[in-house]
Coordinates of C-alpha atoms in Angstrom, one line a residue:
X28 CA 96.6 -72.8 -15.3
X29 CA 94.6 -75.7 -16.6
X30 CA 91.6 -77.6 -14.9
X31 CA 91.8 -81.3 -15.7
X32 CA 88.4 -83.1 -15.8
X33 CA 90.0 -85.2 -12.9
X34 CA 91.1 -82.0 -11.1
X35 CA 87.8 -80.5 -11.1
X36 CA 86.1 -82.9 -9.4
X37 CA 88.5 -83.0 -6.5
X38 CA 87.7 -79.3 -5.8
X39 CA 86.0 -78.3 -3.4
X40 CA 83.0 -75.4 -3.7
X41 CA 83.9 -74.1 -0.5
X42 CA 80.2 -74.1 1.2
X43 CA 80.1 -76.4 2.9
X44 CA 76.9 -78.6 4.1
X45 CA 74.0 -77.7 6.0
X46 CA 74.4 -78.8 9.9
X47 CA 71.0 -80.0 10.0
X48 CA 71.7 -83.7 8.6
X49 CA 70.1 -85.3 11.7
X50 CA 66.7 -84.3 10.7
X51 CA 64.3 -86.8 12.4
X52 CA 64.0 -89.5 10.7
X53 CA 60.4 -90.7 12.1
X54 CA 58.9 -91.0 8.4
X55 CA 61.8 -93.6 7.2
X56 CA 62.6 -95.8 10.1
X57 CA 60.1 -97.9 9.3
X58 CA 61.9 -101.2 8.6
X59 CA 63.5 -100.2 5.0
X60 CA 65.5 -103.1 4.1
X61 CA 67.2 -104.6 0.9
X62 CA 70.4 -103.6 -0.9
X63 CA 70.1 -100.4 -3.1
X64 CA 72.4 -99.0 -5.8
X65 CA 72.2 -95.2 -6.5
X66 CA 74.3 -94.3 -9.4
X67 CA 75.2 -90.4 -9.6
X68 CA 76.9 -88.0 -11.7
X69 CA 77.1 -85.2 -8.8
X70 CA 80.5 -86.2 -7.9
X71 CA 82.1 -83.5 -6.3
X72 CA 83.9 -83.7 -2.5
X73 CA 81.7 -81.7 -1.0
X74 CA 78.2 -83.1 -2.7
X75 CA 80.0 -86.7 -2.0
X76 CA 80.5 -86.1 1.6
X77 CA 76.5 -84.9 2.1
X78 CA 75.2 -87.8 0.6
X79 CA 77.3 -90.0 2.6
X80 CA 75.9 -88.4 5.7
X81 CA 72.5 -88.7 4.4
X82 CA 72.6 -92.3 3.6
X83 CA 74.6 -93.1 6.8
X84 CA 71.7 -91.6 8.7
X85 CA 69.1 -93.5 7.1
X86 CA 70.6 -96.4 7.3
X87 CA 71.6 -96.2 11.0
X88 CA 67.7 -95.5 11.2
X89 CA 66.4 -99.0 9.0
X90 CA 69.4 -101.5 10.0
X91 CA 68.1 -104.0 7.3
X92 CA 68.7 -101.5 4.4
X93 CA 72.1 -100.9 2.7
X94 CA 72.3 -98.5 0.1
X95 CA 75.6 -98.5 -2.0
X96 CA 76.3 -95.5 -3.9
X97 CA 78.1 -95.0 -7.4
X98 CA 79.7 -91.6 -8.4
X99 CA 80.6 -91.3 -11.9
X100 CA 81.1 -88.3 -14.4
X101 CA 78.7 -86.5 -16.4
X102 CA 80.8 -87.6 -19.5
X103 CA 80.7 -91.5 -18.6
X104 CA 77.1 -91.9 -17.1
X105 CA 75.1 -92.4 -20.2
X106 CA 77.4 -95.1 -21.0
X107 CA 77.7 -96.8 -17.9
X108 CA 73.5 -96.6 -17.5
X109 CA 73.1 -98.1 -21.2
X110 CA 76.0 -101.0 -20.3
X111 CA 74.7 -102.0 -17.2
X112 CA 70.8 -101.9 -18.7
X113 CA 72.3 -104.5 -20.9
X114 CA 73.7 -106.5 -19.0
X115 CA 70.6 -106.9 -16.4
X116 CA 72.1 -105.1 -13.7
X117 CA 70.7 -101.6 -13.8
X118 CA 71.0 -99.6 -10.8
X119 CA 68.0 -99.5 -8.7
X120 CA 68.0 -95.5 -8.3
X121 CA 69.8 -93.5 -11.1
X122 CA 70.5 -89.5 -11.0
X123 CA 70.1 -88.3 -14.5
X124 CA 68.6 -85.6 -17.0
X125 CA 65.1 -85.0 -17.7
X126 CA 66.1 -85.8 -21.4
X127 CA 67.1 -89.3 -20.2
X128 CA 64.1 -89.9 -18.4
X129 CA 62.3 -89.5 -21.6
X130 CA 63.7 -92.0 -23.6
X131 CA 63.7 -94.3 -20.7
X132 CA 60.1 -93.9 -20.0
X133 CA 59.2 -93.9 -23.9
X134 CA 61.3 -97.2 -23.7
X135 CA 58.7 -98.8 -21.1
X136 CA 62.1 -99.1 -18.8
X137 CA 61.1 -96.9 -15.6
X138 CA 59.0 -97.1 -13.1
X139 CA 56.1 -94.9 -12.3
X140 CA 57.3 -92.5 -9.8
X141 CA 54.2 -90.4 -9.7
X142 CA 53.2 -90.7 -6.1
X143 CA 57.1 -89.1 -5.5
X144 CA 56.5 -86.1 -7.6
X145 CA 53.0 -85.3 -6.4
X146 CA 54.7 -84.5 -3.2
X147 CA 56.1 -81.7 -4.5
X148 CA 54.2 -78.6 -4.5
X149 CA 54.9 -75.7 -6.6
X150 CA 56.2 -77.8 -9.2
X151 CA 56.4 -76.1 -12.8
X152 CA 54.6 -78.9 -15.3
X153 CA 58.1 -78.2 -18.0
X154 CA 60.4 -79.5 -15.7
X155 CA 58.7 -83.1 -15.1
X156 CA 58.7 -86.3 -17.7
X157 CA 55.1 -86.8 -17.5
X158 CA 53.7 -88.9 -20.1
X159 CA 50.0 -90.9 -20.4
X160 CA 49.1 -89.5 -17.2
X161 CA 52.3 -91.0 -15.1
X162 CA 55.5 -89.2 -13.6
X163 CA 58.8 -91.0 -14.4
X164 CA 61.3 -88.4 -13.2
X165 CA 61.4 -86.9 -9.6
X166 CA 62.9 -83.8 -10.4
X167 CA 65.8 -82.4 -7.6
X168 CA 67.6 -79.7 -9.6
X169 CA 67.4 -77.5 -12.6
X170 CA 70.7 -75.6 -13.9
X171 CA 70.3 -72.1 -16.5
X172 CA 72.8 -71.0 -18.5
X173 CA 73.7 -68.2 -18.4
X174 CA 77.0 -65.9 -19.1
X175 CA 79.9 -64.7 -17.4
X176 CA 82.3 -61.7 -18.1
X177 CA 85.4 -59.8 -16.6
X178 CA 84.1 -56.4 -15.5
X179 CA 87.6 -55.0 -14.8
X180 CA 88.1 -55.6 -18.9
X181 CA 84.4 -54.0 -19.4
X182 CA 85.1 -51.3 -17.4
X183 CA 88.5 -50.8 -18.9
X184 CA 86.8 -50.9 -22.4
X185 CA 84.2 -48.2 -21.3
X186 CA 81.4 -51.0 -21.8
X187 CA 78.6 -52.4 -20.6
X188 CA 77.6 -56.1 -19.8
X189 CA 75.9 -56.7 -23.4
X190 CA 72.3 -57.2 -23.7
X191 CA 71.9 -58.3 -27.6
X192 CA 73.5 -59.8 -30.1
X193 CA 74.5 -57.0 -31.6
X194 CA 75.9 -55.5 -28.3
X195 CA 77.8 -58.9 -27.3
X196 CA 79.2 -58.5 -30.8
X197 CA 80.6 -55.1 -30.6
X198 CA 82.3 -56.3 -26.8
X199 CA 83.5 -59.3 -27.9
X200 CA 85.4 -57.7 -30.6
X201 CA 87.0 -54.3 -28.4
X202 CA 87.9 -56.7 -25.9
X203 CA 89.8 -59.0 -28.8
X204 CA 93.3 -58.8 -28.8
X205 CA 97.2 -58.9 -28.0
X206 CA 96.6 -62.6 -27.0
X207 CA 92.9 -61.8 -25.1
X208 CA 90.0 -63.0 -26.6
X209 CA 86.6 -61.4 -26.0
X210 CA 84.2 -64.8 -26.1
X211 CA 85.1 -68.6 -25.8
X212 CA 83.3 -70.4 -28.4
X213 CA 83.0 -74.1 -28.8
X214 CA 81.6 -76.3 -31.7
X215 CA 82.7 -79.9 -30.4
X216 CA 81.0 -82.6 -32.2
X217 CA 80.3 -85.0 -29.4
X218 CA 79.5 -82.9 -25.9
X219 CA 76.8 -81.0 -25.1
X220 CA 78.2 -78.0 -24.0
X221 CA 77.5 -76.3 -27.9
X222 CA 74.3 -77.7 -27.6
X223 CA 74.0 -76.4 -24.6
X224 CA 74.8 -72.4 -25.7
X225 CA 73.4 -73.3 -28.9
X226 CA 69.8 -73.8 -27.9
X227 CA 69.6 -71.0 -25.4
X228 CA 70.6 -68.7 -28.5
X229 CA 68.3 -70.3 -30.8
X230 CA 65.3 -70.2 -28.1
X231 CA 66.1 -66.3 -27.7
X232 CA 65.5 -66.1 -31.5
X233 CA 62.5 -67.7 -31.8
X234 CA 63.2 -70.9 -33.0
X235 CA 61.2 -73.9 -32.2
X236 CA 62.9 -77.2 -33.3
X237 CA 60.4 -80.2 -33.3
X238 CA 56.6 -80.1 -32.4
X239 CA 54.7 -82.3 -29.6
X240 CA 53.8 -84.9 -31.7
X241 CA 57.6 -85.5 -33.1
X242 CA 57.7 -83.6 -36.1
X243 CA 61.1 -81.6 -37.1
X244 CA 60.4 -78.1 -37.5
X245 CA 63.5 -76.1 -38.1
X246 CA 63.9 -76.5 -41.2
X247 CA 60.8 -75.3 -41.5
X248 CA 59.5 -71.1 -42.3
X249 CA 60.5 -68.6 -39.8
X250 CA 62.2 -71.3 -37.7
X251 CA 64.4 -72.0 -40.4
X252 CA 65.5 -68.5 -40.7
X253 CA 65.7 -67.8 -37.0
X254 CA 68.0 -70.9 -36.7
X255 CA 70.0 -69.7 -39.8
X256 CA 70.2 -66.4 -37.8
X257 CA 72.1 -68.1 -34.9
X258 CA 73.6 -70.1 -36.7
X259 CA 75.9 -67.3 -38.5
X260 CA 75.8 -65.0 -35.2
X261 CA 78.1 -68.1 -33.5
X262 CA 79.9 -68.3 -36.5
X263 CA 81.0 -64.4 -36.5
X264 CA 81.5 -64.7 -32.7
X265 CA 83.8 -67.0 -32.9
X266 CA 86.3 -65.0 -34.5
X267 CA 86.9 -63.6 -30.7
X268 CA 87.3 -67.1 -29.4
X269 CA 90.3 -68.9 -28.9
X270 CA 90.3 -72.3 -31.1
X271 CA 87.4 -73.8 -29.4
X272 CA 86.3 -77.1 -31.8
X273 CA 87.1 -79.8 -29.0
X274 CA 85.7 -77.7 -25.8
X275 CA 83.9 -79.5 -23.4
X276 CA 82.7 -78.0 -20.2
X277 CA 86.4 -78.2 -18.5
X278 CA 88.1 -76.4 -21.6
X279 CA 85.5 -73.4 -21.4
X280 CA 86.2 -72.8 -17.6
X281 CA 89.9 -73.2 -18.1
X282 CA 90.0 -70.8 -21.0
X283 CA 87.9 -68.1 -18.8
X284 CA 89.5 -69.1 -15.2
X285 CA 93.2 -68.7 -17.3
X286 CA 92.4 -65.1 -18.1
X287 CA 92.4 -65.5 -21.5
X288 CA 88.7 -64.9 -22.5
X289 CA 86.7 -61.9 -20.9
X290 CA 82.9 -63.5 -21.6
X291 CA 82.0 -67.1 -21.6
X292 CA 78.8 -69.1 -21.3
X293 CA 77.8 -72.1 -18.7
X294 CA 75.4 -74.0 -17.1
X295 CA 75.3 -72.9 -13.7
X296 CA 77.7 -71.9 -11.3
X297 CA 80.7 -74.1 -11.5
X298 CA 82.6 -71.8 -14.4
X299 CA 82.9 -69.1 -10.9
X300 CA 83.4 -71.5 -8.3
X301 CA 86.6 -73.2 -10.1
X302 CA 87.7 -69.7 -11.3
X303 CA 87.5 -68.7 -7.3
X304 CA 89.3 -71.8 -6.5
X305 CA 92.2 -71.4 -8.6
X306 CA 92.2 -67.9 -9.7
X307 CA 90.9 -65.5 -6.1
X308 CA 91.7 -62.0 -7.8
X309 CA 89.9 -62.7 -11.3
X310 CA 87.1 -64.5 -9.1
X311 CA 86.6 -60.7 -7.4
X312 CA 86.0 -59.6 -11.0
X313 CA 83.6 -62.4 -12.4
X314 CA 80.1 -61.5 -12.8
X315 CA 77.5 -62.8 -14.3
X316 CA 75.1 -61.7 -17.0
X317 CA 72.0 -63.0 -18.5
X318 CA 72.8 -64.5 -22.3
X319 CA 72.5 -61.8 -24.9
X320 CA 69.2 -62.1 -26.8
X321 CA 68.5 -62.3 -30.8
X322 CA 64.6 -61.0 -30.5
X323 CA 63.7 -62.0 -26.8
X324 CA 65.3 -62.8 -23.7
X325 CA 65.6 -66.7 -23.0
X326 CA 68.0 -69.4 -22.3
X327 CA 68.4 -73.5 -21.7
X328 CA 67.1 -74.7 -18.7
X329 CA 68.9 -78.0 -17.4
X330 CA 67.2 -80.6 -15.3
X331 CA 68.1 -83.2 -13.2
X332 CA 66.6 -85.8 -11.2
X333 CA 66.2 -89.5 -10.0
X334 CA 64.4 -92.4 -12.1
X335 CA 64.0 -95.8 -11.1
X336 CA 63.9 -98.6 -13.5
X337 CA 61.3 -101.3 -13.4
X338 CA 64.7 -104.2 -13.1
X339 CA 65.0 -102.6 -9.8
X340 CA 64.4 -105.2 -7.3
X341 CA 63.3 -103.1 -4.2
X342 CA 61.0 -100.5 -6.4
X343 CA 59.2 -99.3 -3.3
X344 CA 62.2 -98.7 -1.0
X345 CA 64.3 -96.8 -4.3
X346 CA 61.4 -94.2 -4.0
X347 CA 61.0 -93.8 -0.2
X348 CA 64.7 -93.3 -0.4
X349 CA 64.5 -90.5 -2.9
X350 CA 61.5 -89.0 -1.1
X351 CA 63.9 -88.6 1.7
X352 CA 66.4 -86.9 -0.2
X353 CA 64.4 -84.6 -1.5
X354 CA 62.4 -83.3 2.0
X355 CA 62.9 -80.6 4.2
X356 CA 66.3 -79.4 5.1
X357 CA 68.3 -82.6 3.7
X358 CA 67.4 -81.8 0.5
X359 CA 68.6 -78.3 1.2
X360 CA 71.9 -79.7 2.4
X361 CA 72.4 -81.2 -0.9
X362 CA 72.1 -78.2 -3.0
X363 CA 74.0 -76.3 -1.0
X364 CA 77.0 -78.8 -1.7
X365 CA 76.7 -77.4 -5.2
X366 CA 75.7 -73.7 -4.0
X367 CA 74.1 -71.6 -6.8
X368 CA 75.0 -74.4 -9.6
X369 CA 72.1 -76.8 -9.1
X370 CA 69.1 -75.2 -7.7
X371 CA 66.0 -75.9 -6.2
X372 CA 63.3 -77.4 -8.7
X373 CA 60.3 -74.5 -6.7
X374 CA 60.9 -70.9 -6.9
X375 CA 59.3 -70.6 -3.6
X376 CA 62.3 -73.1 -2.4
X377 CA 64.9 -71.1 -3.8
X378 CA 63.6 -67.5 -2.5
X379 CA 62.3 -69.3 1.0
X380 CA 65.2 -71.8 2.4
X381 CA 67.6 -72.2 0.1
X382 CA 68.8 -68.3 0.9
X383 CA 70.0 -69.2 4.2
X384 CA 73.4 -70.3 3.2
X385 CA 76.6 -68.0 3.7
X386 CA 77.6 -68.7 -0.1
X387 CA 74.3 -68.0 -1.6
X388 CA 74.1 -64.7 0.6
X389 CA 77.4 -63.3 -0.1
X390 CA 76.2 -63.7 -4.0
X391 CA 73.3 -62.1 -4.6
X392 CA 74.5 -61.1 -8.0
X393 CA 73.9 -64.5 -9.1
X394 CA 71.3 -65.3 -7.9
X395 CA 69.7 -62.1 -9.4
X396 CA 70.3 -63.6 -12.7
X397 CA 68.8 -66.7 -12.0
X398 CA 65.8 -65.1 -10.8
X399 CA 65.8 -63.0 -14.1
X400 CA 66.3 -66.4 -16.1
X401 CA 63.5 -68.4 -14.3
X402 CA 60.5 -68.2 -15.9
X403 CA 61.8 -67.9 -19.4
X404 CA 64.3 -70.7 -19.0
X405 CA 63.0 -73.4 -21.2
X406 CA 64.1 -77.8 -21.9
X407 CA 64.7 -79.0 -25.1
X408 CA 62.5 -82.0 -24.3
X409 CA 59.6 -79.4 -24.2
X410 CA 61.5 -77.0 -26.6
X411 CA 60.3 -73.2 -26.7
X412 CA 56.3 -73.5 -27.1
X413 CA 56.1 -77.3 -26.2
X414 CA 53.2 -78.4 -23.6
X415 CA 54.4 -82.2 -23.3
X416 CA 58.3 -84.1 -23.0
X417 CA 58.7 -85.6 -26.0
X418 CA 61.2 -88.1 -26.8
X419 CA 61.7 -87.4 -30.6
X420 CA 62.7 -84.5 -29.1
X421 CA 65.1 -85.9 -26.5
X422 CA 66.3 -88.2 -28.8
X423 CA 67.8 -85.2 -31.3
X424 CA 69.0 -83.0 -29.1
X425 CA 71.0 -86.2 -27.2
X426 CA 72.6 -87.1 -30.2
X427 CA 75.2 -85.3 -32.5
X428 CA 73.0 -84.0 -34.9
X429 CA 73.4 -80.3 -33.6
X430 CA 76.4 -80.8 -32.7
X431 CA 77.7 -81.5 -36.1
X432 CA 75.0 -78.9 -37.5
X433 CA 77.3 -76.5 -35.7
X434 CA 80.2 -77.4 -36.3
X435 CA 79.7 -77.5 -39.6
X436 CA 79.3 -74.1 -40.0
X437 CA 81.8 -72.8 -37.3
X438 CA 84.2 -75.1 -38.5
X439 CA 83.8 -76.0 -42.0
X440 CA 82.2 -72.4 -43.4
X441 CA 79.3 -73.9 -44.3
X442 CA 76.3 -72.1 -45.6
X443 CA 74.0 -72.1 -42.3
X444 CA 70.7 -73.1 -44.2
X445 CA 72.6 -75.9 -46.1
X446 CA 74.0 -77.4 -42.5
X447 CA 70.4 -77.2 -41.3
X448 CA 69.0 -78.9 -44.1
X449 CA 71.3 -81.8 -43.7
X450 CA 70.9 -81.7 -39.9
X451 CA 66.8 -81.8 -40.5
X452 CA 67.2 -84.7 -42.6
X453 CA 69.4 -87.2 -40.3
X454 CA 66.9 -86.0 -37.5
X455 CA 64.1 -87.3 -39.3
X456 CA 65.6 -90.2 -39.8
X457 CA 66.7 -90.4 -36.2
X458 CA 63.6 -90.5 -35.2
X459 CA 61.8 -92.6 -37.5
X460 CA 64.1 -95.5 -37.4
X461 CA 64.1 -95.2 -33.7

């Protein structure tokens, strides 16, 4: 079997939506009018088919408004923001990362979307892009990543779901073998899927990569050594991997969902929900795990979220719009189109409502492990200490600098403390010619 990046989108999570869609609408049928364009990256049938429903209702509800949606890819939406930014027709609401929303905001592009955000109680201060006193990111999901392993093969193997690096080590290598590999591995150069493992490893060891104000740190003392640490552990684990230097996000699930590897890393939920779709009997057999640890536990935290950029024409409507999106049960309906994959931005959401779904209920191992991962779940735009977004920050981790930094060492042997040294020096340079 082999999951296209076409044929994953067209499958469906199985869920379903929420039958609450006809909320009242009392608060938005005010008179909303003018012509809006929401560009997304949540493409999937089932989130596709919520968010129609959700913008047919509000627009049966404000008869002058017409909002026109745009679903893209995760892969192409960068580029089709940054095109249509140059050419003066930037979309008036755009769902994007919280990395994104950084540069944006450092680039004097949004808008000011604090009266959204202060709406929204409970809300942890690491997952917003708040800079000089202003909001410029409504925040509507995060995404952890964590791990996922075969326990028929564990059980088989007499072992236990692996806690340390040392432990996921010594599986990965017993469960290596006669064409199975015990860890799927990828260096690309371009995606963020490396990154992605890469920084939840590195936070779990310690290492803190560039400071509040912008500076690069990890090349720097302990970090440096920390980093060099993980650096080499992803190197010796991926001798268990199949040949993994061009996975993206589609290659990792296909490479777990084939039954070729028994542990494999992702953000979220989709590596299970594809491997259900396509592959029922291993799906029985996929669990999931918290990331083993270098020194402490802790892993990447992804979020995602609206912006609205100051070329929008109809500022004030863009934010109603995404303050309706983001209330009461429609806001539910949506992340239940992408059950246990993109999660509620409160805990108190995601312990209160968000449980009563059928999906999330009949998987409370998972969401066990997201509860574990919460509060040590950390952003590289605040990195592992950080107290403010920055975008020096954002601006590194966006680019290939880690990427290649990996790869580097996973692919080309190199010494880890030589890759990071010529990593620390294009980031500096990154950044100051920025």
């Amino acid at each position: 079997m082999n999951v296209t990046r076409a044929e994953f989108l067209k499958l469906a999570l199985g869920a379903g939506a929420g039958a609450a869609l006809g909320v009242p609408l009392k608060a938005f049928a005010a008179g909303m009018t003018g012509t809006i364009s929401y560009l997304t990256y949540e493409s999937l049938p089932t989130t596709k088919k919520v968010t129609g429903d959700l913008i047919a209702a509000l627009e049966a509800a404000n008869p002058g408004l017409k909002i026109n949606p745009l679903f893209t890819s995760p892969e192409a939406v960068r580029k089709q923001v940054a095109s249509m930014l140059q050419s003066g027709t930037a979309p008036d609401i755009v769902n994007l990362d919280i990395e994104d929303a950084t540069l944006y905001a450092n680039a004097k592009l949004l808008e000011p979307v604090s009266d959204v955000v202060s709406g929204i109680k409970n809300l942890p201060d690491r997952w917003r892009a708040k800079i000089d006193g202003q909001d410029y990111f409504v925040p509507m999901g995060v995404k952890f990543t964590y791990s996922w392993y075969r326990s028929d093969l564990f059980e088989k193997a007499g072992l236990q779901p692996p806690k340390t690096w040392s432990e996921f080590e010594v599986a990965a290598k017993k469960l290596t073998g006669n064409g199975q590999y015990g860890y799927a591995v990828s260096s690309n150069e371009t995606g963020d899927n490396p990154v992605s493992s890469l920084f939840s490893y590195a936070f779990s060891n310690g290492v803190n990569f560039v400071d509040d104000d912008g500076n690069v740190l990890f090349d720097q003392g302990a970090n440096k050594v920390a980093l060099a640490e993980t650096l080499a552990f992803v190197a010796r684990m991926s001798k268990f991997s199949p040949s993994g230097t061009n996975f993206g996000w589609g290659e990792i699930i296909n490479s777990f969902a084939s039954g070729k590897v028994a542990m494999a890393d992702y953000i979220g939920s989709r590596l299970f929900a594809v491997t259900a779709q396509n592959n029922p009997q291993l799906a029985e057999v996929t669990k999931p795990m918290l990331q083993p640890y270098g020194k402490s536990a802790a892993n990447r935290l992804s979020a995602e979220g609206f912006m609205v950029f100051q070329g929008s024409k109809n500022k004030e409507v863009a934010k109603q719009i995404i303050t309706y999106l983001r209330e009461g049960q429609r806001y539910f309906d949506y992340l239940w189109s992408i059950p246990l994959h993109v999660l509620p931005t409160t805990k108190e959401d995601f312990h209160g409502g968000y449980q009563k779904n059928d999906f999330v209920q009949k998987h409370q191992d998972i969401v066990e492990v997201i509860n574990t991962a919460w509060d040590q779940a950390r952003n590289p735009v605040y990195d592992l200490n950080g107290k403010k977004p920055s975008w020096q920050r954002a601006k590194i981790y966006t680019s290939t600098i880690y990427n290649k930094m990996l790869a580097s060492v996973v692919q080309g042997g190199a010494d880890p403390t030589a890759a990071i040294d010529q990593a620390a020096k294009a980031a500096r340079s990154l950044v100051k010619n920025a």
